[in-house]
Amino acid sequence: MTLELASRSPLPEFDGSDRGGPEQPLLIVENFKKHFPIHSGVLNRAVAAVKAVDDVSFNVRKGETLGVVGESGCGKSTLARLLMHLLPHDEGRLVLDGDEVGERHGASLQDLRRSIQMVFQDSASSLNPRLPILESVAFGPRVRGASKTEARALAGDLLERVGLKAERFGGRYPHELSGGQKQRVNIARALALRPRLLILDEAVSALDKSVEAQVLNLLAELKEQFNLTYIFISHDLHVVRFISDRVLVMYLGQIVEIGPADDIYDNPQHPYTMALLECRLSMDPDARVDNAPLAGDPPNPINPPSGCRFHTRCPYVEDICMAKAPPLENVLASKAEGHLAACHMTHPGSGHSRASAAAPAALARAATPILTIPEA
Amino acid sequence: MSDIPANLAIDAPPAQTRPAKSRGYWGGVWQRLRYDHVTLFCLALILLIVLSAIFAPWIAPFDPNKSSIIHRLKPIGVAPYWLGTDEQGRDMLSRILWGGRTSLAMGIVPVAIATLIGGAFGIVAGYYGGWVNMVIMRTMDVFFAFPSVLLAVAISGSLGGGTTNQLITLAIVLIPPLCRVAETATSQVRSMDFVDAARATGAPTPVILFKHVLINVVSPVLVYASTLVSAAILLASGLSFLGLGVSPPTPDWGLMLSTLRQSIYVQPLVCALPGVAILITSIAFNLVSDGLRQAMDVKA
Amino acid sequence: MWLYALRRLLMTIPILIGVTIICFILIKIAPGDPIKALLPPGATEADAARLRAMYGLDQPLPLQYLIWLGHVLTGNLGMAISTNRPVLSEVTRAFGNTIAIAFIAVCLSFVLSLVMGVIAAYRMGGLVDRIVTALAVFGISVPTFWLAVVFVIIFAVNLRMLPATGMGDSDSGSFNYFRWDDFKFALLPILALTLTPLGIMMRTTRSAVAEILNQDFIQTIRAKGMSEFQVTVHAVRNAMPQIVAMLGLQLGYLVGGSVLVETVFSWPGTGYLLNMAIMARDLPLLQGTILVLALAFVMLNLVVDLLQSLIDPRIKRS
């Protein structure tokens, strides 16, 4: 089948071109918003909206692994799909290595797709059951214009790199592979387009622990070999800490905390993060959890609480929390080691009784902005 | 790339050195069909029926339209009219062989047309969703509001009889169910991650439809279409019975049943013969499509 | 509950409108010009035009549709050309006859399929199961009109036990189904109608009950000491939604599709009316009958839906 998609070269070269330089974030997400309208009634009018992603902004630095954690329904998977443009965003800007996506002289959708790829979670439906895995991996290069043989050669090479011998596994169908093997194929497929950024959406969540460890090690190897940047989405806090450089915590469609992994885990600033971390079970049989750190169900994303969305479950809630939503200040301008939390307690002068003029030590480092993003 | 580090060792299932070429989907289907004797027998039966219909002009002992006043309503088993004669003295065996052509054509052709048209609509509705889906499926819903026999009689009754009209009628009646099955299958496939992965490569929609969607949708649709063949044959013969099909003297099983009705007091067995032909053909197609469905249902 | 029913009714209205549109189109696609058929030979174009205007056939199609719809909603379905009586009264008279035999056929198939289906579900692969499967295949493969002819041959021609056609001497007003002299006319049509639904229902019952028997909660109640009979009752109760849904559908198909059987037996139902209309090219009667039958089918499905929502607690009625 001839695929006439414009491409600059038949075999996508490893795009080592670093247009923006090492200091330029690979990806800048600015004010991303995605609301899903709900239709109801006889006339099927939009009566409400699920605010899946609401005003989300953050940077992704080159070569880092950014972990994204949150409970189900916090919007992390929607965010992943927005970044890939599998879903159109309602509002917001995306800047890829200094070029704004969608602008005339900026990056095109094609460039975006060339640079960002995704590894999905559910390995049962993530591969076409009717295609041998070699074909599934070769599909991407074929779309870009590679010939059948070239694409297959590339696919075979990638399968080897993820640990599957091409002659033995290439002709197999997904149902003939184990979960771990399927995820390797998914990774190979994502890499076949030589992206710079790989989004891993719960990529290891469905695997057995031992297999998960193997795949994580593989991911670490590949990151070095291919000079990749990762966004690692997961609800498993242990795994995220293990693999991430920085971590971003989401709640009900918004970012509540962002910072270096160790900082977040050792010194969480947002009450939600604190509660999440306390939910982790310890290997120490003496350290038992008697009370559930987090009470109740997450509220409805259709009608989020006023002010700070977490205030209904927060042990430190005060009036200011219900009235005003605490912003995640200067998230796009902060230094690499910046640790920010969207909580009134961490903003001196916000009106919360615990917010002191002397900001907590961990936040002091984020005080001075280093980079300013040019206005569009 | 042969030096794979130890920690990347493959978690292979208890290894057998499998050949590089895997059996594939259709291989698996054939494996299961091989042991299904009933289905295989019916498949052979269908082949026999189809062949005898195709070669009817050569194997029929008599001219199916040659009438003979003196040989009217002869019983079964008496030479040379082995299946007797009808009320106009025409040889039943020849007429049944020739009638097979019309009846089979009326079974298969409308289904093929309806599969193409209904399948196309269903795939479009299933893939694009939104208002496209709503428009197409609500229109089909209106057709579903009629029981199939009623719809067939209604369209046929308005258009009038004749072969082309019968084909059109049957195709119209069969399009909504095929569309629905195609739409269901397509929207299921659409929601799978690998379609998103294909979209993420930047492939144009037609490529995704053909390479990824179609191969997953084709088998449930074809299996369903095969179950409709026997229904089409029954509907077609019913329409002919009411006089809405081919016009006499063309041999057609349904029409033959109708004209022979007056003679049931004289030669009941002969009069029942065309129906037996319909019954056998219909059963054969039903059992084959059942067997096919079972063979394809198992997730290897 | 009533709110749910109202909402479902509202959702049915677009379909009902669609049905009327199709019925309207049906007449329009009929070949031949009805005006020409009515004019005497030697009539001029002006005469034709006047006649056309008189019948409102010179108006644009959507307007014709709306006028026609207005007539329909007031109960005026036109006059049957062949009998010169109002279509509506013909159809309503015939409808009762069709509903009667269809309903009895469905009840019969329900009872039989319940018994056979449950036995088959319990003894999968056993004799009853194989009979059930064979009957099911037979039921969906057999041409009903042929079956009707065969019944006539067996019972009327050979055994001379039952009448071959008609409804007997008493008209549909005084027809008493509980009197053998009357009922014997209905018996063969009912039997001919029963076979296909019987086949389908047996299969449905068997698979529904078997699926439920496989579920874990059955083991639980057995372990609690319930007798096998009680277990069966439980299983059947859980299978009821599926069975009832299929039953309703079959009733609808019988009502809509009875034309063939009624033709064979000259049973004066809506199917027979359809046949008569086709043979006489009586378009008003054809259209009217189809319209009534289709609307009845839609309303029947609605009733079955509502019934299902009552007996199946899993359906949300918010």
PDB file of C-alpha atoms in Angstrom, chain B residues 15-237:
ATOM      1  CA  ALA B  15       9.837 -22.519  25.683  1.00  0.00           C
ATOM      2  CA  GLN B  16       9.291 -24.657  22.699  1.00  0.00           C
ATOM      3  CA  THR B  17      11.308 -23.576  19.740  1.00  0.00           C
ATOM      4  CA  ARG B  18       8.426 -22.265  17.773  1.00  0.00           C
ATOM      5  CA  PRO B  19       8.790 -21.854  14.030  1.00  0.00           C
ATOM      6  CA  ALA B  20       9.083 -18.252  12.995  1.00  0.00           C
ATOM      7  CA  LYS B  21       5.839 -18.272  11.005  1.00  0.00           C
ATOM      8  CA  SER B  22       2.871 -18.384  13.310  1.00  0.00           C
ATOM      9  CA  ARG B  23      -0.397 -19.978  12.308  1.00  0.00           C
ATOM     10  CA  GLY B  24      -2.224 -16.747  12.065  1.00  0.00           C
ATOM     11  CA  TYR B  25      -5.891 -16.128  12.460  1.00  0.00           C
ATOM     12  CA  TRP B  26      -7.364 -18.047   9.557  1.00  0.00           C
ATOM     13  CA  GLY B  27      -5.070 -20.947  10.248  1.00  0.00           C
ATOM     14  CA  GLY B  28      -6.586 -21.214  13.690  1.00  0.00           C
ATOM     15  CA  VAL B  29     -10.083 -21.034  12.277  1.00  0.00           C
ATOM     16  CA  TRP B  30      -9.384 -23.834   9.841  1.00  0.00           C
ATOM     17  CA  GLN B  31      -7.887 -25.940  12.608  1.00  0.00           C
ATOM     18  CA  ARG B  32     -11.103 -25.775  14.542  1.00  0.00           C
ATOM     19  CA  LEU B  33     -13.301 -26.307  11.522  1.00  0.00           C
ATOM     20  CA  ARG B  34     -11.453 -29.432  10.549  1.00  0.00           C
ATOM     21  CA  TYR B  35     -12.999 -31.377  13.371  1.00  0.00           C
ATOM     22  CA  ASP B  36     -16.489 -29.961  13.044  1.00  0.00           C
ATOM     23  CA  HIS B  37     -18.065 -32.722  11.008  1.00  0.00           C
ATOM     24  CA  VAL B  38     -21.513 -31.242  10.881  1.00  0.00           C
ATOM     25  CA  THR B  39     -20.293 -27.994   9.425  1.00  0.00           C
ATOM     26  CA  LEU B  40     -18.075 -29.735   6.925  1.00  0.00           C
ATOM     27  CA  PHE B  41     -20.938 -31.930   5.804  1.00  0.00           C
ATOM     28  CA  CYS B  42     -23.194 -28.935   5.306  1.00  0.00           C
ATOM     29  CA  LEU B  43     -20.427 -27.146   3.455  1.00  0.00           C
ATOM     30  CA  ALA B  44     -20.254 -30.090   1.079  1.00  0.00           C
ATOM     31  CA  LEU B  45     -24.015 -30.027   0.757  1.00  0.00           C
ATOM     32  CA  ILE B  46     -23.992 -26.380  -0.155  1.00  0.00           C
ATOM     33  CA  LEU B  47     -21.310 -27.044  -2.711  1.00  0.00           C
ATOM     34  CA  LEU B  48     -23.503 -29.758  -4.182  1.00  0.00           C
ATOM     35  CA  ILE B  49     -26.520 -27.477  -4.319  1.00  0.00           C
ATOM     36  CA  VAL B  50     -24.527 -24.655  -5.878  1.00  0.00           C
ATOM     37  CA  LEU B  51     -22.947 -26.897  -8.461  1.00  0.00           C
ATOM     38  CA  SER B  52     -26.224 -28.501  -9.418  1.00  0.00           C
ATOM     39  CA  ALA B  53     -27.730 -25.072  -9.817  1.00  0.00           C
ATOM     40  CA  ILE B  54     -24.877 -23.871 -12.002  1.00  0.00           C
ATOM     41  CA  PHE B  55     -24.886 -26.988 -14.143  1.00  0.00           C
ATOM     42  CA  ALA B  56     -28.662 -27.335 -14.215  1.00  0.00           C
ATOM     43  CA  PRO B  57     -28.869 -26.762 -17.959  1.00  0.00           C
ATOM     44  CA  TRP B  58     -26.682 -29.812 -18.469  1.00  0.00           C
ATOM     45  CA  ILE B  59     -27.832 -32.207 -15.801  1.00  0.00           C
ATOM     46  CA  ALA B  60     -31.559 -31.561 -15.875  1.00  0.00           C
ATOM     47  CA  PRO B  61     -33.250 -34.457 -17.665  1.00  0.00           C
ATOM     48  CA  PHE B  62     -35.976 -32.339 -19.245  1.00  0.00           C
ATOM     49  CA  ASP B  63     -36.707 -28.814 -20.319  1.00  0.00           C
ATOM     50  CA  PRO B  64     -38.179 -27.269 -17.189  1.00  0.00           C
ATOM     51  CA  ASN B  65     -40.714 -25.272 -19.153  1.00  0.00           C
ATOM     52  CA  LYS B  66     -41.911 -28.044 -21.396  1.00  0.00           C
ATOM     53  CA  SER B  67     -45.430 -28.775 -20.396  1.00  0.00           C
ATOM     54  CA  SER B  68     -47.417 -31.835 -21.271  1.00  0.00           C
ATOM     55  CA  ILE B  69     -51.119 -32.189 -20.763  1.00  0.00           C
ATOM     56  CA  ILE B  70     -51.123 -35.929 -20.512  1.00  0.00           C
ATOM     57  CA  HIS B  71     -48.348 -36.156 -17.961  1.00  0.00           C
ATOM     58  CA  ARG B  72     -49.810 -33.831 -15.383  1.00  0.00           C
ATOM     59  CA  LEU B  73     -49.256 -34.476 -11.706  1.00  0.00           C
ATOM     60  CA  LYS B  74     -47.400 -37.728 -11.962  1.00  0.00           C
ATOM     61  CA  PRO B  75     -46.260 -39.166  -8.609  1.00  0.00           C
ATOM     62  CA  ILE B  76     -42.724 -39.464  -7.312  1.00  0.00           C
ATOM     63  CA  GLY B  77     -40.593 -42.439  -8.157  1.00  0.00           C
ATOM     64  CA  VAL B  78     -42.073 -43.280 -11.527  1.00  0.00           C
ATOM     65  CA  ALA B  79     -39.730 -43.142 -14.477  1.00  0.00           C
ATOM     66  CA  PRO B  80     -38.886 -41.032 -16.332  1.00  0.00           C
ATOM     67  CA  TYR B  81     -40.138 -38.250 -14.072  1.00  0.00           C
ATOM     68  CA  TRP B  82     -38.286 -39.267 -10.929  1.00  0.00           C
ATOM     69  CA  LEU B  83     -39.724 -36.488  -8.850  1.00  0.00           C
ATOM     70  CA  GLY B  84     -43.071 -36.375 -10.534  1.00  0.00           C
ATOM     71  CA  THR B  85     -44.565 -33.592 -12.592  1.00  0.00           C
ATOM     72  CA  ASP B  86     -46.381 -30.412 -11.712  1.00  0.00           C
ATOM     73  CA  GLU B  87     -49.864 -29.280 -12.627  1.00  0.00           C
ATOM     74  CA  GLN B  88     -48.751 -28.418 -16.127  1.00  0.00           C
ATOM     75  CA  GLY B  89     -46.927 -31.666 -16.746  1.00  0.00           C
ATOM     76  CA  ARG B  90     -43.454 -30.203 -16.325  1.00  0.00           C
ATOM     77  CA  ASP B  91     -40.763 -32.410 -14.816  1.00  0.00           C
ATOM     78  CA  MET B  92     -40.261 -31.579 -11.164  1.00  0.00           C
ATOM     79  CA  LEU B  93     -36.654 -32.644 -10.967  1.00  0.00           C
ATOM     80  CA  SER B  94     -35.653 -30.314 -13.754  1.00  0.00           C
ATOM     81  CA  ARG B  95     -37.694 -27.487 -12.344  1.00  0.00           C
ATOM     82  CA  ILE B  96     -36.194 -27.906  -8.944  1.00  0.00           C
ATOM     83  CA  LEU B  97     -32.688 -27.921 -10.364  1.00  0.00           C
ATOM     84  CA  TRP B  98     -33.385 -24.813 -12.388  1.00  0.00           C
ATOM     85  CA  GLY B  99     -35.267 -23.216  -9.545  1.00  0.00           C
ATOM     86  CA  GLY B 100     -32.137 -23.487  -7.484  1.00  0.00           C
ATOM     87  CA  ARG B 101     -30.500 -20.880  -9.675  1.00  0.00           C
ATOM     88  CA  THR B 102     -33.079 -18.241  -8.889  1.00  0.00           C
ATOM     89  CA  SER B 103     -33.356 -19.115  -5.242  1.00  0.00           C
ATOM     90  CA  LEU B 104     -29.623 -19.200  -4.621  1.00  0.00           C
ATOM     91  CA  ALA B 105     -29.117 -15.997  -6.541  1.00  0.00           C
ATOM     92  CA  MET B 106     -31.837 -14.361  -4.478  1.00  0.00           C
ATOM     93  CA  GLY B 107     -30.096 -15.536  -1.366  1.00  0.00           C
ATOM     94  CA  ILE B 108     -26.540 -14.581  -2.126  1.00  0.00           C
ATOM     95  CA  VAL B 109     -26.676 -11.488  -4.320  1.00  0.00           C
ATOM     96  CA  PRO B 110     -28.812  -9.285  -2.031  1.00  0.00           C
ATOM     97  CA  VAL B 111     -26.653 -10.293   0.926  1.00  0.00           C
ATOM     98  CA  ALA B 112     -23.507  -9.363  -0.965  1.00  0.00           C
ATOM     99  CA  ILE B 113     -24.917  -5.992  -1.994  1.00  0.00           C
ATOM    100  CA  ALA B 114     -26.255  -5.295   1.474  1.00  0.00           C
ATOM    101  CA  THR B 115     -22.924  -6.263   3.050  1.00  0.00           C
ATOM    102  CA  LEU B 116     -21.057  -3.777   0.889  1.00  0.00           C
ATOM    103  CA  ILE B 117     -23.484  -0.924   1.341  1.00  0.00           C
ATOM    104  CA  GLY B 118     -24.521  -1.601   4.938  1.00  0.00           C
ATOM    105  CA  GLY B 119     -20.974  -2.417   5.922  1.00  0.00           C
ATOM    106  CA  ALA B 120     -19.661   0.815   4.467  1.00  0.00           C
ATOM    107  CA  PHE B 121     -22.281   2.879   6.281  1.00  0.00           C
ATOM    108  CA  GLY B 122     -21.677   1.003   9.498  1.00  0.00           C
ATOM    109  CA  ILE B 123     -17.930   1.439   9.391  1.00  0.00           C
ATOM    110  CA  VAL B 124     -18.221   5.150   8.723  1.00  0.00           C
ATOM    111  CA  ALA B 125     -20.779   5.532  11.506  1.00  0.00           C
ATOM    112  CA  GLY B 126     -18.674   3.506  13.920  1.00  0.00           C
ATOM    113  CA  TYR B 127     -15.366   5.222  13.201  1.00  0.00           C
ATOM    114  CA  TYR B 128     -16.448   8.830  13.113  1.00  0.00           C
ATOM    115  CA  GLY B 129     -19.067   8.747  15.830  1.00  0.00           C
ATOM    116  CA  GLY B 130     -20.767  12.000  16.679  1.00  0.00           C
ATOM    117  CA  TRP B 131     -23.518  13.321  14.488  1.00  0.00           C
ATOM    118  CA  VAL B 132     -22.485  11.188  11.531  1.00  0.00           C
ATOM    119  CA  ASN B 133     -23.190   8.152  13.653  1.00  0.00           C
ATOM    120  CA  MET B 134     -26.453   9.594  14.870  1.00  0.00           C
ATOM    121  CA  VAL B 135     -27.784  10.391  11.426  1.00  0.00           C
ATOM    122  CA  ILE B 136     -26.910   7.009   9.975  1.00  0.00           C
ATOM    123  CA  MET B 137     -28.025   4.881  12.884  1.00  0.00           C
ATOM    124  CA  ARG B 138     -31.285   6.736  13.534  1.00  0.00           C
ATOM    125  CA  THR B 139     -32.199   6.275   9.883  1.00  0.00           C
ATOM    126  CA  MET B 140     -31.483   2.576  10.200  1.00  0.00           C
ATOM    127  CA  ASP B 141     -33.575   2.504  13.364  1.00  0.00           C
ATOM    128  CA  VAL B 142     -36.605   3.599  11.392  1.00  0.00           C
ATOM    129  CA  PHE B 143     -36.160   0.632   9.087  1.00  0.00           C
ATOM    130  CA  PHE B 144     -35.778  -1.609  12.099  1.00  0.00           C
ATOM    131  CA  ALA B 145     -39.201  -0.491  13.173  1.00  0.00           C
ATOM    132  CA  PHE B 146     -40.635  -2.801  10.535  1.00  0.00           C
ATOM    133  CA  PRO B 147     -40.555  -6.581  10.900  1.00  0.00           C
ATOM    134  CA  SER B 148     -38.536  -7.880   7.971  1.00  0.00           C
ATOM    135  CA  VAL B 149     -41.332  -9.784   6.258  1.00  0.00           C
ATOM    136  CA  LEU B 150     -43.576  -6.765   6.465  1.00  0.00           C
ATOM    137  CA  LEU B 151     -40.925  -4.459   5.069  1.00  0.00           C
ATOM    138  CA  ALA B 152     -40.174  -6.852   2.247  1.00  0.00           C
ATOM    139  CA  VAL B 153     -43.840  -7.218   1.387  1.00  0.00           C
ATOM    140  CA  ALA B 154     -44.332  -3.474   1.631  1.00  0.00           C
ATOM    141  CA  ILE B 155     -41.498  -2.526  -0.686  1.00  0.00           C
ATOM    142  CA  SER B 156     -42.182  -5.369  -3.038  1.00  0.00           C
ATOM    143  CA  GLY B 157     -45.880  -4.661  -3.056  1.00  0.00           C
ATOM    144  CA  SER B 158     -45.256  -1.077  -4.026  1.00  0.00           C
ATOM    145  CA  LEU B 159     -42.531  -1.641  -6.566  1.00  0.00           C
ATOM    146  CA  GLY B 160     -44.225  -4.576  -8.128  1.00  0.00           C
ATOM    147  CA  GLY B 161     -42.832  -7.966  -8.925  1.00  0.00           C
ATOM    148  CA  GLY B 162     -39.933  -9.000 -11.073  1.00  0.00           C
ATOM    149  CA  THR B 163     -36.398 -10.118 -10.415  1.00  0.00           C
ATOM    150  CA  THR B 164     -34.752  -6.710 -10.150  1.00  0.00           C
ATOM    151  CA  ASN B 165     -37.400  -5.403  -7.807  1.00  0.00           C
ATOM    152  CA  GLN B 166     -37.048  -8.460  -5.660  1.00  0.00           C
ATOM    153  CA  LEU B 167     -33.295  -7.942  -5.480  1.00  0.00           C
ATOM    154  CA  ILE B 168     -33.726  -4.309  -4.545  1.00  0.00           C
ATOM    155  CA  THR B 169     -36.305  -5.166  -1.908  1.00  0.00           C
ATOM    156  CA  LEU B 170     -34.163  -7.807  -0.276  1.00  0.00           C
ATOM    157  CA  ALA B 171     -31.092  -5.596  -0.330  1.00  0.00           C
ATOM    158  CA  ILE B 172     -33.006  -2.776   1.375  1.00  0.00           C
ATOM    159  CA  VAL B 173     -34.333  -5.141   4.026  1.00  0.00           C
ATOM    160  CA  LEU B 174     -30.871  -6.550   4.713  1.00  0.00           C
ATOM    161  CA  ILE B 175     -28.908  -3.303   4.854  1.00  0.00           C
ATOM    162  CA  PRO B 176     -29.987  -2.107   8.355  1.00  0.00           C
ATOM    163  CA  PRO B 177     -28.951  -5.228  10.291  1.00  0.00           C
ATOM    164  CA  LEU B 178     -25.608  -5.387   8.484  1.00  0.00           C
ATOM    165  CA  CYS B 179     -25.045  -1.714   9.100  1.00  0.00           C
ATOM    166  CA  ARG B 180     -25.740  -2.199  12.771  1.00  0.00           C
ATOM    167  CA  VAL B 181     -23.350  -5.122  13.120  1.00  0.00           C
ATOM    168  CA  ALA B 182     -20.637  -3.242  11.242  1.00  0.00           C
ATOM    169  CA  GLU B 183     -21.145  -0.166  13.395  1.00  0.00           C
ATOM    170  CA  THR B 184     -20.918  -2.112  16.622  1.00  0.00           C
ATOM    171  CA  ALA B 185     -17.782  -3.903  15.544  1.00  0.00           C
ATOM    172  CA  THR B 186     -16.175  -0.706  14.264  1.00  0.00           C
ATOM    173  CA  SER B 187     -16.860   1.343  17.361  1.00  0.00           C
ATOM    174  CA  GLN B 188     -15.471  -1.458  19.494  1.00  0.00           C
ATOM    175  CA  VAL B 189     -12.302  -1.519  17.430  1.00  0.00           C
ATOM    176  CA  ARG B 190     -12.170   2.262  17.415  1.00  0.00           C
ATOM    177  CA  SER B 191     -12.029   2.380  21.184  1.00  0.00           C
ATOM    178  CA  MET B 192      -8.969   0.147  21.298  1.00  0.00           C
ATOM    179  CA  ASP B 193      -5.611   1.678  22.022  1.00  0.00           C
ATOM    180  CA  PHE B 194      -3.909   0.416  18.908  1.00  0.00           C
ATOM    181  CA  VAL B 195      -6.128   2.637  16.791  1.00  0.00           C
ATOM    182  CA  ASP B 196      -4.989   5.612  18.839  1.00  0.00           C
ATOM    183  CA  ALA B 197      -1.428   4.435  18.417  1.00  0.00           C
ATOM    184  CA  ALA B 198      -1.971   4.316  14.668  1.00  0.00           C
ATOM    185  CA  ARG B 199      -3.442   7.805  14.737  1.00  0.00           C
ATOM    186  CA  ALA B 200      -0.445   8.947  16.720  1.00  0.00           C
ATOM    187  CA  THR B 201       1.858   7.998  13.861  1.00  0.00           C
ATOM    188  CA  GLY B 202       0.116  10.625  11.791  1.00  0.00           C
ATOM    189  CA  ALA B 203      -1.322   8.135   9.326  1.00  0.00           C
ATOM    190  CA  PRO B 204      -4.210   9.482   7.225  1.00  0.00           C
ATOM    191  CA  THR B 205      -7.631   8.142   8.094  1.00  0.00           C
ATOM    192  CA  PRO B 206      -8.152   5.929   5.012  1.00  0.00           C
ATOM    193  CA  VAL B 207      -4.885   4.158   5.773  1.00  0.00           C
ATOM    194  CA  ILE B 208      -5.944   3.523   9.350  1.00  0.00           C
ATOM    195  CA  LEU B 209      -9.343   2.302   8.194  1.00  0.00           C
ATOM    196  CA  PHE B 210      -7.923  -0.129   5.719  1.00  0.00           C
ATOM    197  CA  LYS B 211      -4.893  -1.380   7.559  1.00  0.00           C
ATOM    198  CA  HIS B 212      -6.130  -1.512  11.114  1.00  0.00           C
ATOM    199  CA  VAL B 213      -9.884  -1.216  11.314  1.00  0.00           C
ATOM    200  CA  LEU B 214     -11.078  -3.216   8.368  1.00  0.00           C
ATOM    201  CA  ILE B 215      -9.236  -6.442   9.098  1.00  0.00           C
ATOM    202  CA  ASN B 216     -10.747  -6.515  12.549  1.00  0.00           C
ATOM    203  CA  VAL B 217     -14.244  -5.703  11.386  1.00  0.00           C
ATOM    204  CA  VAL B 218     -14.431  -7.908   8.331  1.00  0.00           C
ATOM    205  CA  SER B 219     -14.790 -11.230  10.103  1.00  0.00           C
ATOM    206  CA  PRO B 220     -17.726 -10.470  12.415  1.00  0.00           C
ATOM    207  CA  VAL B 221     -19.478  -8.767   9.525  1.00  0.00           C
ATOM    208  CA  LEU B 222     -18.914 -11.659   7.140  1.00  0.00           C
ATOM    209  CA  VAL B 223     -20.014 -14.201   9.699  1.00  0.00           C
ATOM    210  CA  TYR B 224     -23.186 -12.244  10.285  1.00  0.00           C
ATOM    211  CA  ALA B 225     -23.719 -11.912   6.556  1.00  0.00           C
ATOM    212  CA  SER B 226     -23.515 -15.682   6.216  1.00  0.00           C
ATOM    213  CA  THR B 227     -26.338 -16.080   8.712  1.00  0.00           C
ATOM    214  CA  LEU B 228     -28.424 -13.763   6.585  1.00  0.00           C
ATOM    215  CA  VAL B 229     -28.140 -15.896   3.453  1.00  0.00           C
ATOM    216  CA  SER B 230     -30.685 -18.418   4.641  1.00  0.00           C
ATOM    217  CA  ALA B 231     -32.981 -15.632   5.806  1.00  0.00           C
ATOM    218  CA  ALA B 232     -32.696 -14.052   2.381  1.00  0.00           C
ATOM    219  CA  ILE B 233     -33.569 -17.319   0.684  1.00  0.00           C
ATOM    220  CA  LEU B 234     -36.623 -17.691   2.903  1.00  0.00           C
ATOM    221  CA  LEU B 235     -37.727 -14.116   2.335  1.00  0.00           C
ATOM    222  CA  ALA B 236     -37.224 -14.400  -1.395  1.00  0.00           C
ATOM    223  CA  SER B 237     -39.235 -17.594  -1.635  1.00  0.00           C
TER     224      SER B 237
END
